[in-house]
């Protein structure tokens, strides 16, 4: 399944400068975000489902893809477009079986070995990184750099969404190294003007491709 991965904005409310979650989503979509991921590790399932349903309506209206981080149950309950899992979450092959063929499965990878395994397990796209140092994810590990991204690009053919320390200044380098799009947290939802930050980053990604 293909989806537009140009600008993949991850919504983590505590990094949004005190603004309500749905406002973060609305502003990111207004700026052209092509995919939204809900990543709220601390919310109870009931609240996540309520929030997810509202985000699903917003993304559907905007023609954007909606992914839920980690919580396969929530993704299915809110009829999200898919789920994204890390190396320590539910095994990708199990997630693929439970999701069924019509939903998107994304897997976080940082090595060629992880990337190849994720593809074998049925991933539709890979989140690759961290490319650069980042403060948005405490367990991000050492950056793999552009060289790490290039190695994974050479090993697999499915879409790659690069993540970790990406902004409008370095997005072109990331696309040139083989990414199909960029995933960001603080570069967009931490900005004073979320929509403007999203527009600037999306423009940088699309310029790099032409």
CSV table of C-alpha atoms in Angstrom, one decimal:
chain,number,residue,atom,x,y,z
A,1,UNK,CA,0.0,0.0,0.0
A,2,UNK,CA,1.4,3.4,-1.0
A,3,UNK,CA,0.9,6.6,1.0
A,4,UNK,CA,2.3,10.1,0.7
A,5,UNK,CA,5.1,10.1,3.2
A,6,UNK,CA,6.5,13.6,2.3
A,7,UNK,CA,5.8,15.2,5.7
A,8,UNK,CA,5.0,12.8,8.5
A,9,UNK,CA,4.2,14.7,11.7
A,10,UNK,CA,4.3,12.9,15.0
A,11,UNK,CA,1.9,14.2,17.6
A,12,UNK,CA,3.2,14.0,21.2
A,13,UNK,CA,1.2,16.5,23.2
A,14,UNK,CA,3.8,17.2,25.9
A,15,UNK,CA,6.2,18.6,23.2
A,16,UNK,CA,3.5,20.9,21.7
A,17,UNK,CA,4.1,23.9,24.0
A,18,UNK,CA,1.0,23.4,26.1
A,19,UNK,CA,-1.4,23.5,23.1
A,20,UNK,CA,-4.3,21.0,22.9
A,21,UNK,CA,-3.6,17.8,20.9
A,22,UNK,CA,-6.3,18.5,18.3
A,23,UNK,CA,-5.0,22.0,17.7
A,24,UNK,CA,-1.5,20.5,17.0
A,25,UNK,CA,-3.1,18.2,14.5
A,26,UNK,CA,-5.3,20.9,12.8
A,27,UNK,CA,-2.3,23.2,12.4
A,28,UNK,CA,0.0,20.4,11.1
A,29,UNK,CA,-2.7,19.5,8.5
A,30,UNK,CA,-3.2,23.2,7.6
A,31,UNK,CA,0.5,23.3,6.8
A,32,UNK,CA,0.3,20.3,4.5
A,33,UNK,CA,1.3,17.3,6.6
A,34,UNK,CA,0.7,14.2,4.5
A,35,UNK,CA,0.6,11.8,7.5
A,36,UNK,CA,-0.1,12.2,11.2
A,37,UNK,CA,1.1,9.7,13.8
A,38,UNK,CA,-0.5,9.8,17.3
A,39,UNK,CA,2.2,8.9,19.8
A,40,UNK,CA,0.9,9.3,23.3
A,41,UNK,CA,2.6,6.7,25.5
A,42,UNK,CA,0.9,7.7,28.8
A,43,UNK,CA,-2.7,8.1,27.9
A,44,UNK,CA,-5.2,5.3,29.0
A,45,UNK,CA,-6.7,3.3,26.2
A,46,UNK,CA,-10.2,4.9,26.5
A,47,UNK,CA,-8.8,8.4,26.1
A,48,UNK,CA,-6.6,7.3,23.2
A,49,UNK,CA,-9.6,5.9,21.4
A,50,UNK,CA,-11.6,9.1,21.9
A,51,UNK,CA,-8.7,11.2,20.7
A,52,UNK,CA,-7.9,8.8,17.8
A,53,UNK,CA,-11.5,9.0,16.5
A,54,UNK,CA,-11.4,12.8,16.4
A,55,UNK,CA,-8.0,12.8,14.7
A,56,UNK,CA,-9.3,10.2,12.2
A,57,UNK,CA,-12.0,12.7,11.2
A,58,UNK,CA,-9.5,15.5,10.8
A,59,UNK,CA,-7.0,13.5,8.7
A,60,UNK,CA,-9.8,12.0,6.6
A,61,UNK,CA,-11.1,15.5,5.8
A,62,UNK,CA,-7.6,16.6,4.9
A,63,UNK,CA,-6.8,13.6,2.8
A,64,UNK,CA,-3.9,12.7,5.1
A,65,UNK,CA,-2.8,9.3,6.4
A,66,UNK,CA,-3.4,8.5,10.1
A,67,UNK,CA,-1.1,6.2,11.9
A,68,UNK,CA,-1.2,5.1,15.6
A,69,UNK,CA,2.0,4.5,17.3
A,70,UNK,CA,2.5,1.1,19.1
A,71,UNK,CA,-1.2,0.5,20.0
A,72,UNK,CA,-2.6,-1.9,17.5
A,73,UNK,CA,-5.8,-2.2,19.5
A,74,UNK,CA,-6.4,1.5,19.3
A,75,UNK,CA,-5.5,1.7,15.6
A,76,UNK,CA,-8.1,-0.9,14.9
A,77,UNK,CA,-10.7,0.6,17.2
A,78,UNK,CA,-10.5,4.1,15.6
A,79,UNK,CA,-10.1,2.7,12.0
A,80,UNK,CA,-6.8,4.4,11.6
A,81,UNK,CA,-5.0,3.8,8.3
A,82,UNK,CA,-2.3,1.8,10.1
A,83,UNK,CA,0.0,1.3,13.0
A,84,UNK,CA,3.7,2.0,13.6
A,85,UNK,CA,5.8,-0.2,15.9
A,86,UNK,CA,9.3,-0.2,17.3
A,87,UNK,CA,11.8,-2.9,17.7
A,88,UNK,CA,10.7,-3.5,21.3
A,89,UNK,CA,6.9,-3.6,20.5
A,90,UNK,CA,4.7,-6.3,19.2
A,91,UNK,CA,6.6,-8.4,16.6
A,92,UNK,CA,6.0,-7.0,13.1
A,93,UNK,CA,4.9,-10.3,11.7
A,94,UNK,CA,2.2,-10.6,14.4
A,95,UNK,CA,1.1,-7.0,13.9
A,96,UNK,CA,0.8,-7.8,10.1
A,97,UNK,CA,-1.4,-10.8,10.8
A,98,UNK,CA,-3.7,-8.9,13.2
A,99,UNK,CA,-3.9,-5.8,11.0
A,100,UNK,CA,-4.8,-7.7,7.8
A,101,UNK,CA,-3.8,-6.7,4.3
A,102,UNK,CA,-5.7,-3.5,4.0
A,103,UNK,CA,-3.9,-1.5,6.7
A,104,UNK,CA,-0.5,0.1,6.7
A,105,UNK,CA,2.3,-1.3,8.9
A,106,UNK,CA,5.3,0.8,9.7
A,107,UNK,CA,8.4,-0.4,11.6
A,108,UNK,CA,11.2,1.6,13.2
A,109,UNK,CA,14.6,0.5,12.0
A,110,UNK,CA,18.2,1.6,12.5
A,111,UNK,CA,20.2,-1.1,10.8
A,112,UNK,CA,20.2,-3.0,7.5
A,113,UNK,CA,19.4,-6.2,9.4
A,114,UNK,CA,16.4,-4.7,11.1
A,115,UNK,CA,15.2,-3.2,7.8
A,116,UNK,CA,15.4,-6.5,5.9
A,117,UNK,CA,13.6,-8.3,8.7
A,118,UNK,CA,10.8,-5.7,8.8
A,119,UNK,CA,10.3,-6.1,5.1
A,120,UNK,CA,10.2,-9.9,5.4
A,121,UNK,CA,7.6,-9.5,8.2
A,122,UNK,CA,5.3,-7.5,6.0
A,123,UNK,CA,6.1,-3.8,6.7
A,124,UNK,CA,4.7,-1.3,4.2
A,125,UNK,CA,7.2,1.4,5.2
A,126,UNK,CA,10.2,1.9,7.5
A,127,UNK,CA,10.9,4.7,10.0
A,128,UNK,CA,14.6,5.0,9.7
A,129,UNK,CA,16.8,6.7,12.3
A,130,UNK,CA,17.7,8.5,14.2
A,131,UNK,CA,19.5,10.3,11.4
A,132,UNK,CA,20.7,13.2,13.6
A,133,UNK,CA,20.7,13.7,17.3
A,134,UNK,CA,17.3,14.3,18.7
A,135,UNK,CA,15.7,15.3,22.1
A,136,UNK,CA,12.2,14.3,21.1
A,137,UNK,CA,12.7,10.6,21.8
A,138,UNK,CA,14.7,9.5,24.9
A,139,UNK,CA,15.5,6.0,23.6
A,140,UNK,CA,16.5,7.1,20.1
A,141,UNK,CA,20.1,5.8,20.5
A,142,UNK,CA,23.2,6.9,18.6
A,143,UNK,CA,22.4,8.7,15.3
A,144,UNK,CA,23.0,6.5,12.2
A,145,UNK,CA,23.7,9.5,10.0
A,146,UNK,CA,23.1,9.8,6.3
A,147,UNK,CA,25.5,6.9,5.7
A,148,UNK,CA,23.2,4.6,7.7
A,149,UNK,CA,20.2,5.8,5.7
A,150,UNK,CA,21.9,5.2,2.4
A,151,UNK,CA,22.8,1.7,3.5
A,152,UNK,CA,19.2,0.9,4.3
A,153,UNK,CA,18.0,2.5,1.1
A,154,UNK,CA,20.4,0.2,-0.8
A,155,UNK,CA,19.0,-2.9,1.0
A,156,UNK,CA,15.3,-2.5,0.7
A,157,UNK,CA,12.8,-1.1,-1.8
A,158,UNK,CA,9.8,-0.1,0.3
A,159,UNK,CA,9.3,3.6,1.3
A,160,UNK,CA,11.6,5.0,3.9
A,161,UNK,CA,10.6,7.8,6.3
A,162,UNK,CA,13.7,9.3,7.9
A,163,UNK,CA,13.4,10.6,11.5
A,164,UNK,CA,15.6,12.2,14.1
A,165,UNK,CA,16.8,15.8,14.2
A,166,UNK,CA,15.4,16.7,10.8
A,167,UNK,CA,14.4,20.3,10.0
A,168,UNK,CA,14.0,22.5,6.9
A,169,UNK,CA,17.8,23.1,6.8
A,170,UNK,CA,18.8,19.4,6.5
A,171,UNK,CA,15.7,17.8,4.9
A,172,UNK,CA,17.2,18.1,1.4
A,173,UNK,CA,20.2,16.0,2.4
A,174,UNK,CA,18.0,13.4,3.9
A,175,UNK,CA,15.9,13.1,0.7
A,176,UNK,CA,19.1,13.0,-1.4
A,177,UNK,CA,20.3,10.1,0.8
A,178,UNK,CA,17.3,8.0,-0.2
A,179,UNK,CA,14.4,8.9,2.1
A,180,UNK,CA,10.9,9.1,0.6
A,181,UNK,CA,9.9,11.5,3.3
A,182,UNK,CA,10.7,13.0,6.7
A,183,UNK,CA,9.1,12.4,10.1
A,184,UNK,CA,9.3,15.2,12.6
A,185,UNK,CA,8.1,16.0,16.1
A,186,UNK,CA,9.6,19.2,17.6
A,187,UNK,CA,10.5,20.8,14.2
A,188,UNK,CA,6.7,21.2,13.6
A,189,UNK,CA,4.7,20.8,16.8
A,190,UNK,CA,7.3,22.6,18.9
A,191,UNK,CA,7.3,25.6,16.5
A,192,UNK,CA,5.5,28.9,17.5
A,193,UNK,CA,3.6,28.7,14.2
A,194,UNK,CA,3.0,25.0,13.5
A,195,UNK,CA,1.4,25.5,10.1
A,196,UNK,CA,4.2,27.7,8.8
A,197,UNK,CA,6.8,25.3,10.1
A,198,UNK,CA,5.1,22.4,8.3
A,199,UNK,CA,4.8,24.4,5.0
A,200,UNK,CA,8.5,25.3,5.1
A,201,UNK,CA,9.6,21.7,5.8
A,202,UNK,CA,7.2,20.3,3.1
A,203,UNK,CA,8.5,22.8,0.6
A,204,UNK,CA,12.1,21.7,1.4
A,205,UNK,CA,11.3,18.1,0.9
A,206,UNK,CA,9.5,18.6,-2.4
A,207,UNK,CA,12.3,20.9,-3.7
A,208,UNK,CA,14.8,18.3,-2.9
A,209,UNK,CA,13.0,15.8,-5.1
A,210,UNK,CA,13.0,18.0,-8.2
